[in-house]
Coordinates of C-alpha atoms and ligand atoms in Angstrom, one line a residue:
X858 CA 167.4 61.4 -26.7
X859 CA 164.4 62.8 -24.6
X860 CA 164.6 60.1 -21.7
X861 CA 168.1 61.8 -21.4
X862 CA 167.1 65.7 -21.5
X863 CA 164.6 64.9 -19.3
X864 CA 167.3 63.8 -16.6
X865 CA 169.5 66.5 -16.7
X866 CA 166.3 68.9 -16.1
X867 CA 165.0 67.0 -13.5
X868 CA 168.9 66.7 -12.1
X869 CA 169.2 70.4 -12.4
X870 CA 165.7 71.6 -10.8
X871 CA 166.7 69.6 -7.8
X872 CA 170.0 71.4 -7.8
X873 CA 168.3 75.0 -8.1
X874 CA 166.3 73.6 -4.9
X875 CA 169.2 72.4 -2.9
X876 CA 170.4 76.1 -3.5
X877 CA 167.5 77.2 -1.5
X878 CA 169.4 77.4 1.7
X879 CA 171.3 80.5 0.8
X880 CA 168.4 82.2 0.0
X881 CA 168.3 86.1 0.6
X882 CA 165.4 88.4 1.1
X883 CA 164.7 90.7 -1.8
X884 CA 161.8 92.5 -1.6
X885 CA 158.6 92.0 0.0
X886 CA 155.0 93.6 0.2
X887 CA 153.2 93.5 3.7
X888 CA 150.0 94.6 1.9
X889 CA 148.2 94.5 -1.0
X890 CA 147.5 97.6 -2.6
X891 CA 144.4 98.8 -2.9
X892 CA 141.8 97.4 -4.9
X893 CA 143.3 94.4 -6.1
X894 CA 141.7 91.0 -4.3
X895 CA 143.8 87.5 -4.3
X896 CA 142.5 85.0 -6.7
X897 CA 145.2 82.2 -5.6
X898 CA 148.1 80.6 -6.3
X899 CA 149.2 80.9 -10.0
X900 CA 148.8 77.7 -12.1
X901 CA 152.3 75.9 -12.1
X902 CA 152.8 75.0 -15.3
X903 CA 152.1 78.5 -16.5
X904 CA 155.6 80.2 -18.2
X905 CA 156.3 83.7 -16.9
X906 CA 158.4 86.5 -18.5
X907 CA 160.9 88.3 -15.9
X908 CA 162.8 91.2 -16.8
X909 CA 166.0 91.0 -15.1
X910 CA 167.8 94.4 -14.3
X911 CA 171.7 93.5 -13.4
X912 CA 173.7 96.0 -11.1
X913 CA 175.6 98.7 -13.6
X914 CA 179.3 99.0 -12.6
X915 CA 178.7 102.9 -11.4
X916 CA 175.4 104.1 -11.3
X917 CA 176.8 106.3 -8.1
X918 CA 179.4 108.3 -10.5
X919 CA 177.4 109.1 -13.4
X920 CA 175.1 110.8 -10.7
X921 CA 177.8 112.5 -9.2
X922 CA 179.5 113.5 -12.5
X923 CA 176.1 114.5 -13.8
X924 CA 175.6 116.8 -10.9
X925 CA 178.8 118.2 -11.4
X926 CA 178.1 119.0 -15.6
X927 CA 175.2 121.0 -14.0
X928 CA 177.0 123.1 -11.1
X929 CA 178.1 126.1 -12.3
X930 CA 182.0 126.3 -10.7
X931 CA 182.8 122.8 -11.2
X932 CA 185.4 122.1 -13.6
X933 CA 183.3 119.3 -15.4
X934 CA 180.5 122.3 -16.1
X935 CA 178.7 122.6 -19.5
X936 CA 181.4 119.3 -20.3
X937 CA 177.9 117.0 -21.3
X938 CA 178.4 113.2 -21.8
X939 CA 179.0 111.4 -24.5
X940 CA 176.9 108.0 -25.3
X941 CA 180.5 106.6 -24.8
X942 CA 180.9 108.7 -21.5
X943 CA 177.6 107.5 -20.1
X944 CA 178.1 103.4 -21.0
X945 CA 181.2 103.4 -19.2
X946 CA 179.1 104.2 -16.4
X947 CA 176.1 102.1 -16.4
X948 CA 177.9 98.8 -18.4
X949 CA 178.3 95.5 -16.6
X950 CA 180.9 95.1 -14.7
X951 CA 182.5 91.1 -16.0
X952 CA 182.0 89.8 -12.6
X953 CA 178.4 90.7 -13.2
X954 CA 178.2 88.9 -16.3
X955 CA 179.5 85.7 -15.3
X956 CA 177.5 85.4 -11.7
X957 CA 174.4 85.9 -14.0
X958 CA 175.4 83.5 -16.8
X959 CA 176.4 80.9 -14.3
X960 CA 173.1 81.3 -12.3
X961 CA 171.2 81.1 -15.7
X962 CA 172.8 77.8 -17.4
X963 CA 172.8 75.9 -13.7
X964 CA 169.1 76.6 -14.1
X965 CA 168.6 76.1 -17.5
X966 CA 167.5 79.3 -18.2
X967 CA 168.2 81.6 -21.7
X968 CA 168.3 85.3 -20.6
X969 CA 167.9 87.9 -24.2
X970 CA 169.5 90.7 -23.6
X971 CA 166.4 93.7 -24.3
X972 CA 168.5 97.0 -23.8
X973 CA 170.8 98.6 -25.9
X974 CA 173.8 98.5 -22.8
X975 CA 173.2 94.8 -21.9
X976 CA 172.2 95.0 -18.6
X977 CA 168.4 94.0 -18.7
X978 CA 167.6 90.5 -19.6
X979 CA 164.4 88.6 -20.0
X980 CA 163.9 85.1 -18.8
X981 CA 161.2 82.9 -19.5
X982 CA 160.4 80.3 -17.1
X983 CA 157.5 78.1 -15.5
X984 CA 155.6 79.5 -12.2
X985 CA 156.7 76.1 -10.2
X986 CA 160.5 77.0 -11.4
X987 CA 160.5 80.8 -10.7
X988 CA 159.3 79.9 -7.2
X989 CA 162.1 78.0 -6.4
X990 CA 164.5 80.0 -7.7
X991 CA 163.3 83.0 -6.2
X992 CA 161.6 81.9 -2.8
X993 CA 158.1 82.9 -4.3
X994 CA 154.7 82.5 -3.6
X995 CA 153.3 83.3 -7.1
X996 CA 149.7 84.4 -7.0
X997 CA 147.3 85.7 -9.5
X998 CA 144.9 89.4 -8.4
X999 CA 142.4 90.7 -10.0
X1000 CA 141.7 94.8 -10.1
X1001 CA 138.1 96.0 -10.6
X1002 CA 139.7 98.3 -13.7
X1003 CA 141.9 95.3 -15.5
X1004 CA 141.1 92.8 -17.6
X1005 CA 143.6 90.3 -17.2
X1006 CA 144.6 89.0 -13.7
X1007 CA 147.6 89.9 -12.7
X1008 CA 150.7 87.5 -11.3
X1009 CA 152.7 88.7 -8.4
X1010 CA 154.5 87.4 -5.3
X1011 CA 154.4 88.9 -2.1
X1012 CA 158.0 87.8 -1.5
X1013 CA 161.0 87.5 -3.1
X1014 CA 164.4 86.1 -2.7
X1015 CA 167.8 86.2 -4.5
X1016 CA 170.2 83.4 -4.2
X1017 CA 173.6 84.3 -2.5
X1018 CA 175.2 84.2 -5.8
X1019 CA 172.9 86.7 -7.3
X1020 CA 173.2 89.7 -4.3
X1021 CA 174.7 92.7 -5.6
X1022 CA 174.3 91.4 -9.3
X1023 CA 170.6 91.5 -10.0
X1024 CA 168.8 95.2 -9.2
X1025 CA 165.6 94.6 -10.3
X1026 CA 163.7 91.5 -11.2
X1027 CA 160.0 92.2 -12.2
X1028 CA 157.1 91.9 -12.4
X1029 CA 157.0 90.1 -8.6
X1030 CA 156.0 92.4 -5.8
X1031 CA 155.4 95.6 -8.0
X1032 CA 151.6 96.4 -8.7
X1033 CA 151.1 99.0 -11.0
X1034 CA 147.8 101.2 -10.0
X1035 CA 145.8 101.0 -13.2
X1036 CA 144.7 104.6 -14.1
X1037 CA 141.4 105.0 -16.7
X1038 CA 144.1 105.8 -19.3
X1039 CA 145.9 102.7 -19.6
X1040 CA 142.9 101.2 -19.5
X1041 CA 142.5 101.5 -22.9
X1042 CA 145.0 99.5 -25.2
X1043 CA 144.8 101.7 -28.0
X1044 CA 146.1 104.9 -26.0
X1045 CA 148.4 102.7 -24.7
X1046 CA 150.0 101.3 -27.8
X1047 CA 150.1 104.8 -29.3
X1048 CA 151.6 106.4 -26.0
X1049 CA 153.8 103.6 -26.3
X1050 CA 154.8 104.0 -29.7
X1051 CA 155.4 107.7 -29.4
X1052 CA 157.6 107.0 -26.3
X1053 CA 160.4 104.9 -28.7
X1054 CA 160.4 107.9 -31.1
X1055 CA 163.4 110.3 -29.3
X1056 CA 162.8 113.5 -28.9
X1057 CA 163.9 116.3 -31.8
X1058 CA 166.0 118.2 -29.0
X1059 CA 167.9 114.1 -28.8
X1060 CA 168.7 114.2 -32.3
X1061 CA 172.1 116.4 -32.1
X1062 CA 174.8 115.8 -34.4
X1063 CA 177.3 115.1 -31.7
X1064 CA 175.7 112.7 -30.2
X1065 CA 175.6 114.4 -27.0
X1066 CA 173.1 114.8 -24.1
X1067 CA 172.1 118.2 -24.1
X1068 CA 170.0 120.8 -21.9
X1069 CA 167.2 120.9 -24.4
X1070 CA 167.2 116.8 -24.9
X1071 CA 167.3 116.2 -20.5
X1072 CA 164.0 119.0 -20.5
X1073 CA 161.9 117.1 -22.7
X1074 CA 163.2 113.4 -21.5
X1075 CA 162.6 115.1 -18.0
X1076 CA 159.1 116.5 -18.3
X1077 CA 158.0 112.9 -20.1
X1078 CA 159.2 111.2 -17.0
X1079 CA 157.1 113.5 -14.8
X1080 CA 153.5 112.7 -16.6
X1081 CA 151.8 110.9 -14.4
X1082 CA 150.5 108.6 -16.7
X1083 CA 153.6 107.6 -18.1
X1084 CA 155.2 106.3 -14.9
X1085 CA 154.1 102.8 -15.4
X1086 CA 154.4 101.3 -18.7
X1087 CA 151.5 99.1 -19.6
X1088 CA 153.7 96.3 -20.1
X1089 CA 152.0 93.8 -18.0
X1090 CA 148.8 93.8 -20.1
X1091 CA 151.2 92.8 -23.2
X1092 CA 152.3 89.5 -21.9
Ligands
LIG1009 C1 138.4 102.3 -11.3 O1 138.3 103.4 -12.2 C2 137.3 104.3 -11.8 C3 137.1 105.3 -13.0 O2 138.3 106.1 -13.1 C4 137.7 105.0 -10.5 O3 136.8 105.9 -10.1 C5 137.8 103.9 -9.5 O4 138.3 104.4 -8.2 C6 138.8 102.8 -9.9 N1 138.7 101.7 -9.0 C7 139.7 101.3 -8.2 C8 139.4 100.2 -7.3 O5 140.8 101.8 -8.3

């Protein structure tokens, strides 16, 4: 039964490689930033986690209808979303859905869905497979101020299939800048911890957003020390 498995694997890695040729750009880093010095290529056989943001269906008319709820005139004024209001939004659109699932079972790949509207995945996969898939060039850096090395590309590709489907796919050319704070992993884990509690001004019977609950989710996202989550030490 294994001899078997392992041909289809080795049948579909060479497939994902074949792919190769449509191949488009991503992202990409000229420059590392500073402080962080290459230690070399990332061992091959290591597994990486990727968290895979996909494209949400209209990201461009929830900002325009939120801008709208807060212009005084507009006929949408004071009319605050819903939960239900703001999925129909951000949700996958089906075509999104299937590009991804296709792309992931070609490649052998389980995504897990980690947020509440579906569209960020996680996928587990070896280094040697992510950089085909992706056109990488994984590497490991070090930073004077973190313990662990970290693993980044300076490049990375989508496939055709993917373009206009996947948003985000990290960690690969993102550093974060590791501040003194997040250094240690005990503020961390309690910063972290506080962050899943919502707000008081969130907890409205109506389940609705409201000025009070966008102030305080507002002035978290402004603390500098909360930009970057320190979920790359948690891997
Ligand atoms: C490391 O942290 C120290 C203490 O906050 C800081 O002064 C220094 O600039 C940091 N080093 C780098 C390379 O960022």
């Amino acid at each position: 039964m294994a001899f078997p498995k392992f041909k289809l694997l080795s049948f579909l890695s060479i497939a994902g490689v074949a792919s190769a040729s449509s191949m488009i750009r991503h992202k990409r880093r000229a420059a590392l930033p500073v402080g962080f010095t290459r230690q070399g290529a990332a061992p091959a056989s290591e597994m990486l986690t990727l968290r895979v943001g996909l494209t949400s269906n209209n990201i461009n008319g929830l900002q325009d209808r939120l801008v709208s709820v807060s212009t005084p005139g507009s006929t949408d004024f004071h009319q605050w979303l819903s939960m239900d209001d703001v999925k129909a939004y951000v949700q996958l659109s089906p075509s999104t859905i299937d590009a991804f699932n296709s792309f992931a079972s070609a490649n052998g790949l389980q995504p897990n869905v980690v947020s509440p509207n579906g569209d960020w995945l996680s996928i587990t996969l070896s280094i040697s497979q992510a950089t085909a898939l992706f056109a990488a060039n994984f590497e490991q850096f070090t930073h004077p101020n973190i313990t662990t090395p970290l693993t980044r590309t300076l490049s990375v590709s989508l496939p055709e299939e993917l373009i206009g489907h996947v948003e985000v796919l990290h960690p690969t050319t993102a550093f974060n800048t590791p501040t003194p704070r997040l250094a240690s992993s005990r503020t961390a884990r309690s910063r972290l911890s506080r962050r899943t509690i919502p707000p008081d001004s969130c907890l409205g019977p109506e389940d609705t957003i409201t000025p009070a609950c966008l102030q305080t989710l507002y002035s978290h996202a402004c603390d500098p020390d909360e930009q970057h989550p320190p979920s790359d030490r948690i891997r």
